[in-house]
């Protein structure tokens, strides 16, 4: 069931592009939603769904990378890249968990709201100040961690592919 080839091409370099786009996008949306209630009202359930889709692609990409690693020459750069790739899953999980918590915090009425709102309706304001501050801090921490890890993994992957395989002078 693991994708290894897509149209005859190793799936890993193709799936990487999905992760490189979706995970930082999820991180950016998470911080925006946590910090600004109008953004969260517009996103709604799309925030945790985006984080979930991002999370799903991380193990798919890692699995395809492990398949590819067995089929390329061994090198310390490839080994380092593979080890770093395994470190992304906890960040993607953290992103999803915080996205769900932020979404839930904005849907849950604060103690200052009157009970006049109908059960199950979305809130119009932001959560209580302490909850809001915690949501923003957690969002920033997990978003920065995820984006930095995506960058580090991508950098190590590019080095493993390109280092020593081209010249700086033309033909």
Tab-separated table of C-alpha atoms in Angstrom:
chain	number	residue	atom	x	y	z
A	1	UNK	CA	0.000	0.000	0.000
A	2	UNK	CA	3.001	2.289	0.455
A	3	UNK	CA	3.581	4.498	-2.551
A	4	UNK	CA	7.018	3.756	-3.912
A	5	UNK	CA	6.707	4.727	-7.554
A	6	UNK	CA	4.462	7.255	-9.241
A	7	UNK	CA	4.347	6.890	-13.009
A	8	UNK	CA	7.717	5.121	-12.920
A	9	UNK	CA	9.416	7.819	-10.804
A	10	UNK	CA	10.355	7.306	-7.138
A	11	UNK	CA	7.480	8.706	-5.091
A	12	UNK	CA	9.626	10.301	-2.399
A	13	UNK	CA	10.836	13.367	-4.348
A	14	UNK	CA	7.278	13.952	-5.567
A	15	UNK	CA	5.633	13.539	-2.140
A	16	UNK	CA	8.245	15.791	-0.563
A	17	UNK	CA	6.729	18.708	-2.444
A	18	UNK	CA	3.353	18.086	-0.809
A	19	UNK	CA	4.912	18.140	2.668
A	20	UNK	CA	7.099	21.157	1.897
A	21	UNK	CA	4.014	23.133	0.863
A	22	UNK	CA	1.316	21.853	3.232
A	23	UNK	CA	3.197	21.687	6.527
A	24	UNK	CA	4.476	25.296	6.479
A	25	UNK	CA	1.083	26.424	5.162
A	26	UNK	CA	-0.594	24.643	8.069
A	27	UNK	CA	1.858	26.254	10.474
A	28	UNK	CA	1.194	29.725	9.082
A	29	UNK	CA	-2.576	29.218	9.196
A	30	UNK	CA	-2.356	27.901	12.752
A	31	UNK	CA	-0.529	30.981	14.013
A	32	UNK	CA	-2.867	33.315	12.123
A	33	UNK	CA	-5.951	31.539	13.457
A	34	UNK	CA	-4.680	31.442	17.030
A	35	UNK	CA	-3.677	35.100	17.054
A	36	UNK	CA	-6.570	36.714	15.185
A	37	UNK	CA	-10.191	35.699	15.854
A	38	UNK	CA	-11.495	36.988	12.483
A	39	UNK	CA	-9.095	34.643	10.695
A	40	UNK	CA	-10.210	31.715	12.865
A	41	UNK	CA	-13.860	32.486	12.142
A	42	UNK	CA	-13.148	32.320	8.420
A	43	UNK	CA	-11.091	29.126	8.621
A	44	UNK	CA	-13.289	27.173	10.992
A	45	UNK	CA	-12.907	23.434	10.571
A	46	UNK	CA	-10.522	23.926	7.631
A	47	UNK	CA	-7.644	24.544	10.078
A	48	UNK	CA	-7.592	21.089	11.707
A	49	UNK	CA	-8.425	19.440	8.367
A	50	UNK	CA	-5.403	21.121	6.723
A	51	UNK	CA	-3.193	20.022	9.624
A	52	UNK	CA	-4.549	16.466	9.334
A	53	UNK	CA	-3.846	16.276	5.596
A	54	UNK	CA	-0.331	17.580	6.256
A	55	UNK	CA	0.174	14.942	8.921
A	56	UNK	CA	-1.017	12.121	6.652
A	57	UNK	CA	1.583	13.001	4.021
A	58	UNK	CA	4.525	12.934	6.458
A	59	UNK	CA	4.597	9.147	7.042
A	60	UNK	CA	3.749	8.498	3.378
A	61	UNK	CA	6.745	10.588	2.343
A	62	UNK	CA	8.990	9.012	4.982
A	63	UNK	CA	7.970	5.522	3.912
A	64	UNK	CA	8.663	6.315	0.267
A	65	UNK	CA	12.000	7.791	1.343
A	66	UNK	CA	12.956	4.630	3.206
A	67	UNK	CA	12.134	2.615	0.086
A	68	UNK	CA	14.301	4.937	-2.010
A	69	UNK	CA	17.147	4.887	0.547
A	70	UNK	CA	17.487	1.132	-0.002
A	71	UNK	CA	17.956	1.753	-3.729
A	72	UNK	CA	20.547	4.529	-3.779
A	73	UNK	CA	24.240	4.308	-2.909
A	74	UNK	CA	24.947	4.531	0.824
A	75	UNK	CA	26.360	7.801	2.044
A	76	UNK	CA	26.562	9.733	5.283
A	77	UNK	CA	24.469	12.503	3.709
A	78	UNK	CA	21.631	10.136	2.795
A	79	UNK	CA	21.790	8.579	6.266
A	80	UNK	CA	21.630	12.004	7.940
A	81	UNK	CA	18.695	13.017	5.739
A	82	UNK	CA	16.801	9.822	6.600
A	83	UNK	CA	17.389	10.313	10.329
A	84	UNK	CA	16.187	13.908	10.158
A	85	UNK	CA	13.142	12.859	8.158
A	86	UNK	CA	12.059	10.620	11.013
A	87	UNK	CA	12.065	13.675	13.303
A	88	UNK	CA	9.293	15.473	11.401
A	89	UNK	CA	6.385	13.258	12.462
A	90	UNK	CA	6.254	14.527	16.084
A	91	UNK	CA	6.123	18.122	14.808
A	92	UNK	CA	3.312	17.265	12.394
A	93	UNK	CA	1.392	15.560	15.205
A	94	UNK	CA	1.966	18.580	17.423
A	95	UNK	CA	0.682	20.851	14.683
A	96	UNK	CA	-2.515	18.804	14.402
A	97	UNK	CA	-3.056	18.644	18.161
A	98	UNK	CA	-2.603	22.394	18.604
A	99	UNK	CA	-4.789	23.104	15.550
A	100	UNK	CA	-7.593	21.009	17.063
A	101	UNK	CA	-7.144	22.718	20.435
A	102	UNK	CA	-7.227	26.177	18.854
A	103	UNK	CA	-10.293	25.275	16.818
A	104	UNK	CA	-11.992	23.897	19.912
A	105	UNK	CA	-11.014	26.909	22.050
A	106	UNK	CA	-12.633	29.270	19.579
A	107	UNK	CA	-15.804	27.190	19.447
A	108	UNK	CA	-16.134	26.794	23.201
A	109	UNK	CA	-17.885	29.656	25.009
A	110	UNK	CA	-15.813	31.557	27.543
A	111	UNK	CA	-17.092	32.154	31.050
A	112	UNK	CA	-17.806	35.794	30.151
A	113	UNK	CA	-20.337	34.863	27.481
A	114	UNK	CA	-23.977	34.833	28.362
A	115	UNK	CA	-25.770	31.486	28.093
A	116	UNK	CA	-28.018	33.064	25.432
A	117	UNK	CA	-25.972	31.504	22.627
A	118	UNK	CA	-27.419	28.311	21.240
A	119	UNK	CA	-25.501	25.122	22.005
A	120	UNK	CA	-23.237	24.045	19.180
A	121	UNK	CA	-22.986	27.456	17.549
A	122	UNK	CA	-19.630	28.993	16.771
A	123	UNK	CA	-18.269	31.690	19.004
A	124	UNK	CA	-17.839	35.168	17.672
A	125	UNK	CA	-15.038	36.355	19.940
A	126	UNK	CA	-11.804	34.896	21.159
A	127	UNK	CA	-11.363	32.554	24.111
A	128	UNK	CA	-10.599	33.808	27.601
A	129	UNK	CA	-7.328	35.746	27.773
A	130	UNK	CA	-5.300	32.993	29.460
A	131	UNK	CA	-6.529	30.320	27.037
A	132	UNK	CA	-5.925	32.671	24.111
A	133	UNK	CA	-2.367	33.485	25.243
A	134	UNK	CA	-1.544	29.799	25.709
A	135	UNK	CA	-3.003	28.988	22.284
A	136	UNK	CA	-0.910	31.675	20.611
A	137	UNK	CA	2.309	30.621	22.360
A	138	UNK	CA	1.769	26.918	21.623
A	139	UNK	CA	0.894	27.719	18.024
A	140	UNK	CA	4.040	29.759	17.502
A	141	UNK	CA	6.262	27.140	19.145
A	142	UNK	CA	4.903	24.201	17.165
A	143	UNK	CA	4.717	26.189	13.917
A	144	UNK	CA	8.309	27.411	14.159
A	145	UNK	CA	9.524	23.945	15.143
A	146	UNK	CA	7.738	22.301	12.215
A	147	UNK	CA	8.915	24.860	9.647
A	148	UNK	CA	12.516	24.768	10.877
A	149	UNK	CA	12.493	20.977	10.740
A	150	UNK	CA	11.065	20.980	7.203
A	151	UNK	CA	13.845	23.365	6.169
A	152	UNK	CA	16.579	21.292	7.831
A	153	UNK	CA	15.333	18.059	6.270
A	154	UNK	CA	15.023	19.652	2.838
A	155	UNK	CA	18.500	21.135	3.083
A	156	UNK	CA	20.005	17.780	4.034
A	157	UNK	CA	18.085	16.061	1.227
A	158	UNK	CA	19.292	18.564	-1.352
A	159	UNK	CA	22.877	18.137	-0.159
A	160	UNK	CA	22.574	14.357	-0.372
A	161	UNK	CA	21.402	14.592	-3.979
A	162	UNK	CA	23.455	17.467	-5.339
A	163	UNK	CA	26.742	17.637	-3.402
A	164	UNK	CA	29.533	16.642	-5.766
A	165	UNK	CA	27.236	15.988	-8.735
A	166	UNK	CA	27.770	19.239	-10.648
A	167	UNK	CA	30.446	21.820	-11.401
A	168	UNK	CA	30.291	25.551	-10.878
A	169	UNK	CA	31.852	26.194	-14.287
A	170	UNK	CA	30.043	25.589	-17.557
A	171	UNK	CA	30.946	23.015	-20.181
